[in-house]
Amino acid sequence: GLVGSEMCIRDSPKIIVEYHPMLLCGSGTDPNKFVKQILAEGFKVHKVDENFGIQEIHSSDIDNLSTRLIELQTSVNLFCVK
């Protein structure tokens, strides 16, 4: 997850993360907890979508987003702002 990068993330007002749930699962990281940790640090998380632009992701959206990305075997960029 965010282990080792917590201080950098806490001190940053904006971050961009490539979110690939299948790779996170493969490394032993729960992808939903990964995004929820970012939210817990006070960030608003936005999905960057080529077709629909930037869309805010709420905690309740994470499970569906992760499942869909795993099914499609793909990733999405997340723009996170405090």
Backbone as a ProteinNet text record, in pm:
[ID]
protein_1_A
[PRIMARY]
GLVGSEMCIRDSPKIIVEYHPMLLCGSGTDPNKFVKQILAEGFKVHKVDENFGIQEIHSSDIDNLSTRLIELQTSVNLFCVK
[TERTIARY]
81.6	0	85.9	60.9	130.7	251.9	282.6	394.5	521.3	590.7	713.9	693.3	572.6	546.9	449.7	411.5	312.1	352.6	480.2	524.7	518.7	563.2	559.9	416.1	326.4	185.9	124.2	151.2	95.4	139.4	263.1	318.2	284.3	220.7	190.3	46.5	24.7	-113	-183.9	-104.7	-160.6	-71.7	-135.9	-60.9	-136.7	-63.6	-122.7	-73.3	-166.9	-135.9	-193.5	-113	-169	-226.9	-357	-427.3	-456.7	-385.8	-400.7	-430.7	-559.2	-596.3	-541.4	-535.4	-487.8	-340.2	-259.2	-118.1	-103.7	-187.9	-183.7	-217	-321.3	-356.3	-239.3	-174.4	-61.7	55.8	65.4	175.2	132.2	9.3	-38.6	-104.6	-137.3	-200.7	-348.2	-433.6	-577.3	-600	-644.3	-659.3	-760.6	-866.4	-966.2	-907.7	-830.3	-765.8	-665.3	-598.6	-501.3	-566.5	-680.7	-749.5	-810.2	-862.9	-922.4	-817.1	-691.5	-583	-558.4	-563.3	-544.6	-657	-780.1	-894	-876.6	-827.1	-808	-703	-611.6	-510.6	-567.7	-697.2	-761.4	-768.9	-738.1	-744.4	-883.9	-921.9	-1034.9	-973.9	-1032.6	-977	-1063.1	-996.9	-1065.9	-1009.6	-1097.3	-1057.8	-1040.1	-927.7	-902.9	-944	-1050.5	-1107.6	-1093.6	-1038.5	-1016.7	-1145.4	-1254.3	-1381.9	-1466.5	-1459.6	-1548.4	-1478.3	-1348.8	-1275.7	-1246	-1243	-1209	-1337.6	-1349.5	-1468.8	-1428	-1493.4	-1461.2	-1506.6	-1423.9	-1455.1	-1480.7	-1591.8	-1626.1	-1593.7	-1583.4	-1550.7	-1644	-1769.5	-1868.6	-1848.3	-1768.3	-1744	-1624.2	-1541	-1411.9	-1427.3	-1515.2	-1531.3	-1570.2	-1667.5	-1712.1	-1601.8	-1528.9	-1419.7	-1312.6	-1274.1	-1170.8	-1214.1	-1336.3	-1388.4	-1386.9	-1432	-1436.8	-1295.8	-1202.3	-1066	-1000.5	-1030.7	-977	-1035.9	-1167.1	-1231.6	-1172.6	-1142	-1086.6	-934.5	-873.4	-727.4	-657.8	-701.9	-647.6	-629.8	-588.3	-563.9	-629.8	-626.4	-676.2	-586.5	-570.7	-497.1	-591.3	-541.1	-616.2	-544.3	-621	-571.5	-625.4	-536.9	-574.2	-532.9	-628.5	-606.2	-657.1	-575.9	-621.4	-700.9
-117.7	0	123.9	207.3	334.7	328.1	209	194.8	248.3	333.8	391.7	522.7	550.4	675.2	765.3	724.4	801.6	946.8	970.4	1106.6	1192.9	1139.2	1212	1247.9	1152.9	1176.6	1278.4	1265.9	1360.8	1503.8	1519.8	1653.3	1710.6	1633.1	1677.9	1725.9	1842.6	1889.8	1821.8	1765.5	1698.3	1579.9	1470.2	1355.6	1294.2	1229.9	1152.8	1010.3	916.3	775.9	693.5	605.1	507.7	395.2	377	279.7	155.4	48	-78.9	-186.6	-207	-298.7	-440.4	-491.1	-627	-639.7	-539.6	-543.2	-528.2	-444.9	-430.5	-563.1	-631.7	-763.9	-860.4	-857.5	-945.9	-922.9	-801.1	-770.8	-785.7	-836.7	-859.1	-738.6	-637.3	-516.4	-516	-487.1	-474.6	-342.2	-345.9	-221.9	-124.9	-176.8	-88.5	-15.1	-86.2	-22.2	82.9	56.3	150.8	286.8	287.8	414.7	473.3	388.1	438.6	503.8	455.8	521	662	677.7	810.8	902.7	852.5	931.8	967.9	873	896.6	1003.7	1024.8	1130	1268	1274.1	1402.4	1443.8	1352.8	1383.9	1359.9	1440.8	1410.4	1338.6	1225.7	1142.3	1154.8	1178.6	1195.2	1097.3	1033.1	944.3	1029.8	1011.6	1083.1	989.4	1026.8	943	1013.7	943.3	1002.5	1050.8	981.1	1015.6	1113	1102.8	1180.3	1284.7	1300	1400.2	1354.2	1448.3	1420.5	1405.9	1290.8	1261.4	1225.3	1288.1	1257.5	1116.2	1047.2	913	922.6	868.8	866	727.8	717.9	591.8	480.1	512.9	412.4	364.3	435	398.4	305	293.2	225.9	78.7	6.8	-135.9	-160.4	-84.9	-102	-66.5	41.2	80.9	-27.6	-77.6	-180.8	-306.8	-350.2	-469.9	-453.3	-338.6	-313.9	-313.2	-248.1	-242.3	-380.9	-462.5	-598.2	-680.6	-666.9	-740	-701	-572.9	-524	-537.7	-579.3	-592.1	-463.4	-352.9	-222.4	-134.8	-12.7	83	215.6	305.3	440.8	534.6	655.7	755.7	820.5	838	907.2	1038.3	1147	1278.3	1307	1325.1	1339.3	1477.6	1549.1	1686.3	1704.6	1775.3	1807.7	1934.9
0	0	0	95.2	103.8	195.1	248.4	340.7	275.7	348.8	297.6	225.6	185.3	113.2	189.3	311.8	386.3	408.2	445.8	474.7	349.1	238.4	111.4	75.1	93.3	59.2	153.9	283.4	381.3	352.4	305.6	283.4	145.8	62	-74.6	-85.6	-147.7	-165.6	-282.8	-376.8	-494.3	-529	-568.4	-618	-735.3	-822.3	-931.3	-915.6	-918.4	-896.1	-1010.2	-1066.7	-1160.1	-1075.2	-1083	-999.9	-1082.4	-1051	-1123	-1018.6	-987.3	-880	-896.4	-1019.3	-1040	-999.3	-1031.9	-991.9	-840.7	-780.8	-635.3	-567.5	-616.8	-561.7	-575.9	-690.9	-717.2	-624.2	-570.4	-477.8	-331.8	-310.9	-175.1	-110.9	-190.5	-138.5	-175.4	-79.3	-105.7	-178.2	-304.4	-381.1	-320.7	-260.4	-199.9	-79	2.1	117.3	72	-40.6	-95.5	-119.9	-189.9	-219.4	-92.3	-5.7	119.1	208.3	201.9	276.7	223.4	92.6	33.2	78.5	77.1	124.8	272.3	352	495	522.7	428.7	442.6	409.3	377.2	353.4	207.7	117.6	-24.7	-80	-177.3	-263.3	-382.6	-420.1	-525.4	-650	-762.8	-890.5	-992.8	-1066	-1175.1	-1299.9	-1368.5	-1493.7	-1606.6	-1675.9	-1781.3	-1915	-2012.7	-2145	-2209.7	-2185.2	-2248.8	-2167.3	-2035	-1949.4	-1864.1	-1879.6	-1802.8	-1661.6	-1569.9	-1430.4	-1349.8	-1281.4	-1202.4	-1060.4	-962.5	-823.2	-787.7	-710.4	-662.3	-512.5	-470.8	-328.7	-272.6	-142.9	-77.9	-123.8	-144	-185.4	-329.3	-407.9	-548.3	-566.8	-464.2	-479.5	-516.5	-448.3	-475.9	-621.8	-671.1	-810.4	-909.1	-882.1	-970.6	-974.9	-859.1	-852.8	-927.4	-904.5	-971.3	-1122.2	-1169.1	-1314.1	-1374.7	-1307.5	-1359	-1359.3	-1258.1	-1254.7	-1369.6	-1391.3	-1501.3	-1636.7	-1654.2	-1780.5	-1787.4	-1676.1	-1665.8	-1709.5	-1650.8	-1688.1	-1565	-1588.9	-1481	-1515.6	-1418.4	-1437.7	-1355.9	-1403.4	-1325.7	-1227.2	-1105.1	-1000.2	-969.7	-973.7	-937.7	-798.7	-702.5	-562	-512	-452.9	-408.2	-266.7	-185.2	-49.2	-51.4
[MASK]
++++++++++++++++++++++++++++++++++++++++++++++++++++++++++++++++++++++++++++++++++

